[in-house]
Short mmCIF file of C-alpha atoms in Angstrom, two decimals:
data_model
loop_
_atom_site.label_atom_id
_atom_site.label_comp_id
_atom_site.label_asym_id
_atom_site.label_seq_id
_atom_site.Cartn_x
_atom_site.Cartn_y
_atom_site.Cartn_z
CA MET A 1 8.93 27.69 22.80
CA LYS A 2 10.26 23.40 23.45
CA SER A 3 12.44 22.64 25.71
CA LEU A 4 15.98 19.67 24.65
CA ASP A 5 14.13 17.22 26.80
CA ASP A 6 10.87 18.02 25.35
CA LEU A 7 12.05 17.78 21.47
CA LYS A 8 13.61 14.41 22.48
CA LYS A 9 10.76 12.72 23.97
CA ILE A 10 8.53 14.25 20.46
CA ARG A 11 11.39 12.34 18.11
CA GLU A 12 11.23 9.00 20.06
CA LYS A 13 7.34 8.85 20.46
CA ALA A 14 7.32 10.02 16.42
CA GLN A 15 10.23 6.79 16.19
CA ARG A 16 7.93 4.23 17.87
CA LYS A 17 5.05 5.28 15.37
CA VAL A 18 7.08 4.36 12.37
CA THR A 19 8.54 1.42 14.31
CA MET A 20 5.07 0.47 14.52
CA ARG A 21 4.14 0.49 10.87
CA ASP A 22 6.90 -1.57 9.41
CA LYS A 23 6.38 -5.09 11.37
CA GLN A 24 6.09 -7.62 9.76
CA ASP A 25 5.63 -10.02 12.04
CA GLY A 26 2.46 -10.24 15.10
CA THR A 27 -0.86 -9.11 14.68
CA ARG A 28 -1.15 -6.96 12.41
CA ILE A 29 -4.07 -4.12 11.50
CA LEU A 30 -4.49 -2.91 8.45
CA VAL A 31 -6.97 0.54 7.60
CA GLY A 32 -8.41 1.72 4.40
CA MET A 33 -7.13 4.98 3.89
CA ALA A 34 -8.48 5.20 -0.14
CA THR A 35 -10.48 7.63 -0.32
CA CYS A 36 -13.87 6.40 0.12
CA GLY A 37 -12.13 6.09 3.66
CA ILE A 38 -11.04 8.78 5.03
CA SER A 39 -14.32 10.79 3.73
CA ALA A 40 -15.61 8.43 5.44
CA GLY A 41 -13.30 8.64 8.81
CA ALA A 42 -10.88 6.51 8.81
CA ARG A 43 -8.01 8.45 9.12
CA PRO A 44 -8.51 9.65 13.10
CA VAL A 45 -9.47 5.63 13.03
CA MET A 46 -6.10 5.01 12.33
CA ASN A 47 -4.42 8.12 14.69
CA LYS A 48 -6.79 6.08 17.96
CA PHE A 49 -5.05 2.95 17.29
CA VAL A 50 -1.19 4.28 16.59
CA GLU A 51 -1.27 6.23 20.06
CA GLU A 52 -3.61 3.70 21.97
CA ILE A 53 -0.83 0.63 21.15
CA ALA A 54 1.59 3.27 21.79
CA GLU A 55 0.47 5.00 24.94
CA ARG A 56 0.00 0.79 25.99
CA ASP A 57 2.93 -0.40 24.39
CA ILE A 58 1.22 -3.38 23.73
CA GLU A 59 3.74 -5.30 21.76
CA ASN A 60 4.15 -7.22 18.51
CA ILE A 61 1.20 -5.68 16.54
CA THR A 62 1.91 -3.09 13.27
CA VAL A 63 -0.85 -0.54 12.62
CA THR A 64 -0.73 0.01 8.30
CA PRO A 65 -2.48 2.15 6.48
CA VAL A 66 -3.64 0.10 2.93
CA GLY A 67 -5.91 1.56 0.19
CA CYS A 68 -9.37 0.27 -1.21
CA ILE A 69 -10.53 -2.86 1.17
CA GLY A 70 -13.49 -2.93 -1.90
CA GLU A 71 -16.55 -2.59 0.46
CA CYS A 72 -16.48 1.73 0.01
CA ALA A 73 -20.18 2.04 1.80
CA ILE A 74 -19.17 1.29 5.08
CA GLU A 75 -15.36 2.60 5.39
CA PRO A 76 -14.17 3.06 7.87
CA ILE A 77 -12.86 -0.98 7.54
CA VAL A 78 -10.35 -2.80 9.81
CA GLU A 79 -9.14 -6.12 8.90
CA VAL A 80 -7.33 -7.98 12.07
CA LEU A 81 -4.92 -10.17 10.45
CA GLU A 82 -3.46 -13.14 13.48
CA GLY A 83 -1.64 -15.47 11.44
CA ASP A 84 -4.09 -17.34 9.06
CA LYS A 85 -7.16 -16.04 10.69
CA ARG A 86 -8.89 -12.29 9.21
CA THR A 87 -11.37 -10.55 10.95
CA THR A 88 -13.14 -7.83 8.83
CA TYR A 89 -14.20 -4.56 11.29
CA CYS A 90 -16.54 -2.08 9.16
CA LYS A 91 -18.00 1.09 10.03
CA VAL A 92 -14.89 1.61 12.08
CA ASP A 93 -15.20 5.03 14.72
CA GLU A 94 -12.64 5.94 17.16
CA ASP A 95 -14.42 4.10 19.99
CA VAL A 96 -15.48 1.26 17.62
CA ALA A 97 -11.06 1.65 17.03
CA GLN A 98 -11.24 0.96 21.52
CA ARG A 99 -13.18 -1.78 21.41
CA ILE A 100 -10.80 -3.69 18.34
CA ILE A 101 -8.33 -2.43 21.07
CA ASP A 102 -9.45 -3.76 24.24
CA GLU A 103 -12.49 -6.93 23.32
CA HIS A 104 -10.34 -8.25 20.07
CA ILE A 105 -6.39 -7.60 20.67
CA LEU A 106 -6.09 -7.85 24.28
CA GLY A 107 -9.19 -9.90 25.37
CA GLY A 108 -8.90 -12.23 22.59
CA LYS A 109 -13.18 -11.82 21.67
CA ILE A 110 -13.95 -11.24 18.26
CA VAL A 111 -16.46 -6.47 18.48
CA LYS A 112 -19.96 -9.04 16.96
CA ASP A 113 -21.47 -5.38 16.55
CA ASN A 114 -19.53 -4.49 13.45
CA ILE A 115 -17.43 -7.79 11.42
CA ILE A 116 -18.34 -6.81 8.03
CA GLY A 117 -21.22 -9.65 8.21
CA LYS A 118 -23.44 -8.05 9.58
CA PHE A 119 -23.58 -5.53 7.07
CA ARG A 120 -22.99 -7.56 3.46
CA VAL A 121 -26.26 -7.52 1.41
#
């Protein structure tokens, strides 16, 4: 049985995740969550982004699940939108998601190993 304080902490954590998905300003991370993306492992990738951003209290960033991005063979696909700038990553797993947060979101450097141009034929 959880205490009232435990339940309040769980509620606050869940509310932060919901708030994170509703923001429309700042940097946006779109995770392809259609059937093709989910079958390729997009759900743990989405969870990794949401959990890392919440745990590290990174502000002005939104994580949003979206439908098929159109390149099913190279899912999971993640797009990072920063104003007019769009960076598309593919074959993203939890380790790559961590690198995107550390190197791209916080460090300002694109993770070149997983940009879509390396996988498209």
